PDB file of C-alpha atoms in Angstrom:
ATOM      1  CA  MET A   1     -15.337 -21.457 -15.898  1.00 55.00           C
ATOM      2  CA  THR A   2     -18.415 -19.812 -17.358  1.00 58.00           C
ATOM      3  CA  ARG A   3     -18.296 -16.907 -19.729  1.00 60.00           C
ATOM      4  CA  THR A   4     -19.992 -14.693 -17.093  1.00 64.00           C
ATOM      5  CA  ALA A   5     -17.363 -15.569 -14.463  1.00 61.00           C
ATOM      6  CA  GLU A   6     -14.571 -14.840 -16.945  1.00 68.00           C
ATOM      7  CA  SER A   7     -16.007 -11.439 -17.836  1.00 81.00           C
ATOM      8  CA  GLY A   8     -16.557 -10.669 -14.134  1.00 88.00           C
ATOM      9  CA  GLU A   9     -12.928 -11.480 -13.360  1.00 88.00           C
ATOM     10  CA  ALA A  10     -11.744  -9.425 -16.325  1.00 90.00           C
ATOM     11  CA  GLU A  11     -13.895  -6.488 -15.259  1.00 91.00           C
ATOM     12  CA  ALA A  12     -12.619  -6.676 -11.670  1.00 90.00           C
ATOM     13  CA  PHE A  13      -9.007  -6.835 -12.845  1.00 88.00           C
ATOM     14  CA  SER A  14      -9.548  -3.975 -15.279  1.00 92.00           C
ATOM     15  CA  ARG A  15     -11.010  -1.816 -12.502  1.00 93.00           C
ATOM     16  CA  ALA A  16      -8.070  -2.686 -10.236  1.00 90.00           C
ATOM     17  CA  ALA A  17      -5.567  -1.804 -12.972  1.00 91.00           C
ATOM     18  CA  VAL A  18      -7.211   1.558 -13.650  1.00 94.00           C
ATOM     19  CA  ALA A  19      -7.337   2.309  -9.907  1.00 93.00           C
ATOM     20  CA  VAL A  20      -3.622   1.479  -9.514  1.00 92.00           C
ATOM     21  CA  PHE A  21      -2.700   3.653 -12.516  1.00 94.00           C
ATOM     22  CA  ARG A  22      -4.748   6.526 -11.086  1.00 95.00           C
ATOM     23  CA  LEU A  23      -3.177   5.996  -7.645  1.00 92.00           C
ATOM     24  CA  ASN A  24       0.314   6.017  -9.165  1.00 91.00           C
ATOM     25  CA  GLY A  25      -0.445   9.292 -10.918  1.00 94.00           C
ATOM     26  CA  ARG A  26      -1.749  10.866  -7.725  1.00 93.00           C
ATOM     27  CA  PHE A  27       1.190   9.621  -5.636  1.00 90.00           C
ATOM     28  CA  THR A  28       3.588  10.948  -8.256  1.00 92.00           C
ATOM     29  CA  ALA A  29       1.854  14.331  -8.340  1.00 94.00           C
ATOM     30  CA  ALA A  30       1.861  14.592  -4.525  1.00 91.00           C
ATOM     31  CA  VAL A  31       5.562  13.715  -4.250  1.00 91.00           C
ATOM     32  CA  ASP A  32       6.365  16.037  -7.171  1.00 93.00           C
ATOM     33  CA  ARG A  33       4.724  18.935  -5.298  1.00 93.00           C
ATOM     34  CA  LEU A  34       6.727  18.193  -2.138  1.00 91.00           C
ATOM     35  CA  ALA A  35      10.044  17.454  -3.858  1.00 93.00           C
ATOM     36  CA  LEU A  36       9.904  20.424  -6.244  1.00 94.00           C
ATOM     37  CA  SER A  37      10.903  22.894  -3.545  1.00 91.00           C
ATOM     38  CA  PHE A  38      14.088  20.814  -3.093  1.00 92.00           C
ATOM     39  CA  GLY A  39      14.880  20.790  -6.823  1.00 91.00           C
ATOM     40  CA  LEU A  40      13.708  17.201  -7.324  1.00 95.00           C
ATOM     41  CA  SER A  41      10.910  15.360  -9.046  1.00 95.00           C
ATOM     42  CA  ALA A  42       9.153  12.275  -7.693  1.00 94.00           C
ATOM     43  CA  ALA A  43      11.327  10.139  -9.978  1.00 95.00           C
ATOM     44  CA  ARG A  44      14.549  11.726  -8.704  1.00 96.00           C
ATOM     45  CA  TRP A  45      13.371  11.356  -5.090  1.00 96.00           C
ATOM     46  CA  GLN A  46      12.586   7.681  -5.702  1.00 96.00           C
ATOM     47  CA  ILE A  47      16.045   6.955  -7.113  1.00 97.00           C
ATOM     48  CA  LEU A  48      17.767   9.026  -4.411  1.00 97.00           C
ATOM     49  CA  SER A  49      15.775   7.172  -1.733  1.00 96.00           C
ATOM     50  CA  THR A  50      16.822   3.842  -3.188  1.00 97.00           C
ATOM     51  CA  VAL A  51      20.541   4.645  -2.957  1.00 98.00           C
ATOM     52  CA  THR A  52      20.523   6.469   0.388  1.00 96.00           C
ATOM     53  CA  GLY A  53      22.285   4.172   2.814  1.00 93.00           C
ATOM     54  CA  GLU A  54      23.137   1.586   0.151  1.00 95.00           C
ATOM     55  CA  SER A  55      25.272   1.899  -2.977  1.00 96.00           C
ATOM     56  CA  LEU A  56      23.734   0.059  -5.927  1.00 97.00           C
ATOM     57  CA  SER A  57      24.383  -0.374  -9.615  1.00 96.00           C
ATOM     58  CA  VAL A  58      22.008   1.418 -11.958  1.00 97.00           C
ATOM     59  CA  SER A  59      20.666  -1.968 -13.080  1.00 95.00           C
ATOM     60  CA  GLU A  60      19.903  -2.981  -9.491  1.00 96.00           C
ATOM     61  CA  VAL A  61      18.161   0.338  -8.841  1.00 97.00           C
ATOM     62  CA  ALA A  62      16.046  -0.234 -11.972  1.00 96.00           C
ATOM     63  CA  ARG A  63      15.039  -3.707 -10.770  1.00 94.00           C
ATOM     64  CA  ARG A  64      14.086  -2.394  -7.327  1.00 93.00           C
ATOM     65  CA  VAL A  65      11.967   0.483  -8.586  1.00 93.00           C
ATOM     66  CA  GLY A  66      10.484  -1.452 -11.502  1.00 88.00           C
ATOM     67  CA  THR A  67      11.662   0.663 -14.407  1.00 92.00           C
ATOM     68  CA  THR A  68      14.228   0.516 -17.176  1.00 96.00           C
ATOM     69  CA  ARG A  69      17.966   0.806 -16.680  1.00 96.00           C
ATOM     70  CA  GLN A  70      18.025   3.634 -19.220  1.00 97.00           C
ATOM     71  CA  SER A  71      15.496   5.685 -17.254  1.00 97.00           C
ATOM     72  CA  VAL A  72      17.437   5.209 -14.041  1.00 97.00           C
ATOM     73  CA  GLN A  73      20.707   6.086 -15.793  1.00 98.00           C
ATOM     74  CA  ARG A  74      19.261   9.388 -17.000  1.00 98.00           C
ATOM     75  CA  ILE A  75      17.986  10.272 -13.517  1.00 98.00           C
ATOM     76  CA  ALA A  76      21.213   9.091 -11.849  1.00 98.00           C
ATOM     77  CA  ASP A  77      23.223  11.386 -14.107  1.00 98.00           C
ATOM     78  CA  LEU A  78      20.958  14.300 -13.131  1.00 97.00           C
ATOM     79  CA  LEU A  79      21.346  13.515  -9.413  1.00 98.00           C
ATOM     80  CA  VAL A  80      25.135  13.397  -9.825  1.00 98.00           C
ATOM     81  CA  SER A  81      25.116  16.730 -11.689  1.00 97.00           C
ATOM     82  CA  GLN A  82      23.097  18.235  -8.794  1.00 96.00           C
ATOM     83  CA  GLY A  83      25.642  16.948  -6.280  1.00 97.00           C
ATOM     84  CA  LEU A  84      23.047  14.709  -4.614  1.00 98.00           C
ATOM     85  CA  ALA A  85      24.659  11.425  -5.678  1.00 98.00           C
ATOM     86  CA  VAL A  86      28.026  10.098  -6.841  1.00 98.00           C
ATOM     87  CA  TYR A  87      29.292   7.175  -8.853  1.00 97.00           C
ATOM     88  CA  LEU A  88      31.651   4.840  -7.012  1.00 96.00           C
ATOM     89  CA  ASP A  89      33.881   2.042  -8.219  1.00 93.00           C
ATOM     90  CA  ASN A  90      32.178  -1.338  -8.074  1.00 92.00           C
ATOM     91  CA  PRO A  91      34.476  -4.082  -6.785  1.00 91.00           C
ATOM     92  CA  ALA A  92      32.189  -6.720  -8.334  1.00 88.00           C
ATOM     93  CA  HIS A  93      32.091  -5.203 -11.831  1.00 87.00           C
ATOM     94  CA  ARG A  94      34.653  -2.848 -13.295  1.00 83.00           C
ATOM     95  CA  ARG A  95      32.307  -1.149 -15.791  1.00 86.00           C
ATOM     96  CA  ALA A  96      29.073  -1.026 -13.752  1.00 89.00           C
ATOM     97  CA  LYS A  97      29.634   1.827 -11.307  1.00 95.00           C
ATOM     98  CA  LEU A  98      27.680   2.030  -8.071  1.00 97.00           C
ATOM     99  CA  LEU A  99      25.348   4.947  -7.386  1.00 98.00           C
ATOM    100  CA  ALA A 100      25.346   6.385  -3.862  1.00 98.00           C
ATOM    101  CA  ALA A 101      23.723   9.392  -2.209  1.00 98.00           C
ATOM    102  CA  THR A 102      26.050  12.148  -1.060  1.00 98.00           C
ATOM    103  CA  GLU A 103      25.673  13.693   2.411  1.00 97.00           C
ATOM    104  CA  ARG A 104      23.776  16.532   0.766  1.00 97.00           C
ATOM    105  CA  GLY A 105      21.543  14.044  -1.077  1.00 97.00           C
ATOM    106  CA  ALA A 106      20.783  12.145   2.124  1.00 97.00           C
ATOM    107  CA  ALA A 107      19.928  15.435   3.874  1.00 97.00           C
ATOM    108  CA  VAL A 108      17.546  16.447   1.062  1.00 96.00           C
ATOM    109  CA  LYS A 109      15.916  13.012   1.190  1.00 96.00           C
ATOM    110  CA  ARG A 110      15.393  13.352   4.966  1.00 95.00           C
ATOM    111  CA  GLU A 111      13.750  16.756   4.517  1.00 94.00           C
ATOM    112  CA  ILE A 112      11.403  15.462   1.816  1.00 94.00           C
ATOM    113  CA  ASP A 113      10.630  12.398   3.934  1.00 92.00           C
ATOM    114  CA  SER A 114       9.720  14.703   6.812  1.00 93.00           C
ATOM    115  CA  CYS A 115       7.209  16.482   4.574  1.00 91.00           C
ATOM    116  CA  LEU A 116       5.900  13.122   3.374  1.00 91.00           C
ATOM    117  CA  ALA A 117       5.386  12.024   6.989  1.00 92.00           C
ATOM    118  CA  GLU A 118       2.811  14.783   7.425  1.00 89.00           C
ATOM    119  CA  LEU A 119       1.046  13.639   4.256  1.00 89.00           C
ATOM    120  CA  ALA A 120       1.160  10.043   5.530  1.00 90.00           C
ATOM    121  CA  ARG A 121      -0.454  11.034   8.840  1.00 92.00           C
ATOM    122  CA  HIS A 122      -3.253  12.786   6.996  1.00 91.00           C
ATOM    123  CA  LEU A 123      -3.819   9.843   4.626  1.00 90.00           C
ATOM    124  CA  CYS A 124      -3.783   7.258   7.437  1.00 92.00           C
ATOM    125  CA  GLU A 125      -6.359   9.274   9.318  1.00 92.00           C
ATOM    126  CA  SER A 126      -8.636   9.633   6.296  1.00 92.00           C
ATOM    127  CA  LEU A 127      -8.305   5.935   5.374  1.00 89.00           C
ATOM    128  CA  GLY A 128      -9.277   4.570   8.774  1.00 91.00           C
ATOM    129  CA  GLY A 129      -5.936   4.240  10.500  1.00 92.00           C
ATOM    130  CA  GLU A 130      -2.534   2.675  10.164  1.00 91.00           C
ATOM    131  CA  GLU A 131      -3.806  -0.924  10.234  1.00 92.00           C
ATOM    132  CA  GLU A 132      -6.059  -0.290   7.229  1.00 92.00           C
ATOM    133  CA  VAL A 133      -3.144   1.239   5.315  1.00 91.00           C
ATOM    134  CA  HIS A 134      -1.020  -1.840   6.171  1.00 92.00           C
ATOM    135  CA  ARG A 135      -3.762  -4.169   4.841  1.00 93.00           C
ATOM    136  CA  THR A 136      -3.997  -2.131   1.636  1.00 90.00           C
ATOM    137  CA  ALA A 137      -0.217  -2.176   1.183  1.00 90.00           C
ATOM    138  CA  GLU A 138      -0.146  -5.975   1.659  1.00 94.00           C
ATOM    139  CA  MET A 139      -2.855  -6.408  -0.958  1.00 91.00           C
ATOM    140  CA  LEU A 140      -0.949  -4.219  -3.415  1.00 90.00           C
ATOM    141  CA  ARG A 141       2.281  -6.159  -2.742  1.00 90.00           C
ATOM    142  CA  GLY A 142       0.394  -9.404  -3.380  1.00 91.00           C
ATOM    143  CA  LEU A 143      -0.939  -8.100  -6.677  1.00 89.00           C
ATOM    144  CA  SER A 144       2.530  -6.899  -7.646  1.00 85.00           C
ATOM    145  CA  GLY A 145       4.030 -10.289  -6.802  1.00 86.00           C
ATOM    146  CA  ALA A 146       1.382 -12.126  -8.802  1.00 87.00           C
ATOM    147  CA  LEU A 147       1.986  -9.878 -11.801  1.00 85.00           C
ATOM    148  CA  SER A 148       5.756 -10.308 -11.577  1.00 82.00           C
ATOM    149  CA  SER A 149       5.368 -14.066 -12.012  1.00 80.00           C
ATOM    150  CA  VAL A 150       3.349 -13.720 -15.231  1.00 79.00           C
ATOM    151  CA  GLY A 151       5.441 -14.957 -18.124  1.00 63.00           C
ATOM    152  CA  THR A 152       8.147 -16.515 -15.951  1.00 58.00           C
ATOM    153  CA  GLY A 153       6.658 -19.981 -16.096  1.00 55.00           C
ATOM    154  CA  ASP A 154       5.881 -19.778 -12.354  1.00 48.00           C
ATOM    155  CA  SER A 155       2.349 -18.559 -12.839  1.00 44.00           C
ATOM    156  CA  PRO A 156      -0.231 -21.323 -12.437  1.00 50.00           C
ATOM    157  CA  ALA A 157      -2.667 -19.629 -14.815  1.00 51.00           C
ATOM    158  CA  ARG A 158      -1.282 -18.717 -18.208  1.00 51.00           C
ATOM    159  CA  PRO A 159      -3.328 -17.161 -21.006  1.00 51.00           C
ATOM    160  CA  SER A 160      -5.011 -19.449 -23.458  1.00 47.00           C
ATOM    161  CA  THR A 161      -3.892 -19.811 -27.064  1.00 46.00           C
ATOM    162  CA  ALA A 162      -6.840 -17.607 -28.054  1.00 44.00           C
ATOM    163  CA  ILE A 163      -5.446 -14.718 -26.024  1.00 44.00           C
ATOM    164  CA  ARG A 164      -1.957 -15.228 -27.435  1.00 45.00           C
ATOM    165  CA  THR A 165      -3.430 -15.231 -30.938  1.00 43.00           C
ATOM    166  CA  ARG A 166      -5.500 -12.074 -30.434  1.00 45.00           C
ATOM    167  CA  TRP A 167      -2.628 -10.046 -28.961  1.00 45.00           C
ATOM    168  CA  PRO A 168       0.575 -11.189 -30.661  1.00 45.00           C
ATOM    169  CA  GLU A 169       2.691  -8.557 -28.886  1.00 46.00           C
ATOM    170  CA  THR A 170       2.038 -10.384 -25.602  1.00 42.00           C
ATOM    171  CA  ALA A 171       2.851 -13.826 -26.981  1.00 41.00           C
ATOM    172  CA  ALA A 172       6.506 -13.563 -25.940  1.00 44.00           C
ATOM    173  CA  ALA A 173       5.484 -12.722 -22.383  1.00 43.00           C
ATOM    174  CA  PHE A 174       3.339 -15.875 -22.197  1.00 39.00           C
ATOM    175  CA  PRO A 175       5.389 -18.727 -23.624  1.00 41.00           C
ATOM    176  CA  LYS A 176       3.622 -21.871 -24.777  1.00 40.00           C
ATOM    177  CA  GLY A 177       4.019 -24.922 -22.643  1.00 40.00           C
TER     178      GLY A 177
END
């Protein structure tokens, strides 16, 4: 691969990363505005949504939402203190309790989701329709899947030794081999 192609790929990926970070910030701000009137933040809504209809351990919630167990634990404790979620015994693991939405939590989630549906209609319309939104979501899922394989040994393209040498903090994420 030529140096120009490499820099073009790096530039394209950098632009994509910045766009995704900006999008995440805007999604978070929009959900925060909607959820605030129900006493929630976007983060609390996300965790509550994950455990509405399905009881999960805090570790499983963290894996599903892509954050740390500690962050989820803090939010789970807040949801429980608000009466929106409860901890249940876990038959598979005595110490790892399951988190579940209460009836009140499920009702709050439904109300927020109703508000989000109006936002979704507006966004679909401004983005060219539902099919375009589906294509965008598939592309984002593909990018997420590709990134999740980096460092697992499943990725066909691993960084060169030069990259591992320049950024030693990433060396553990990209094992030699």
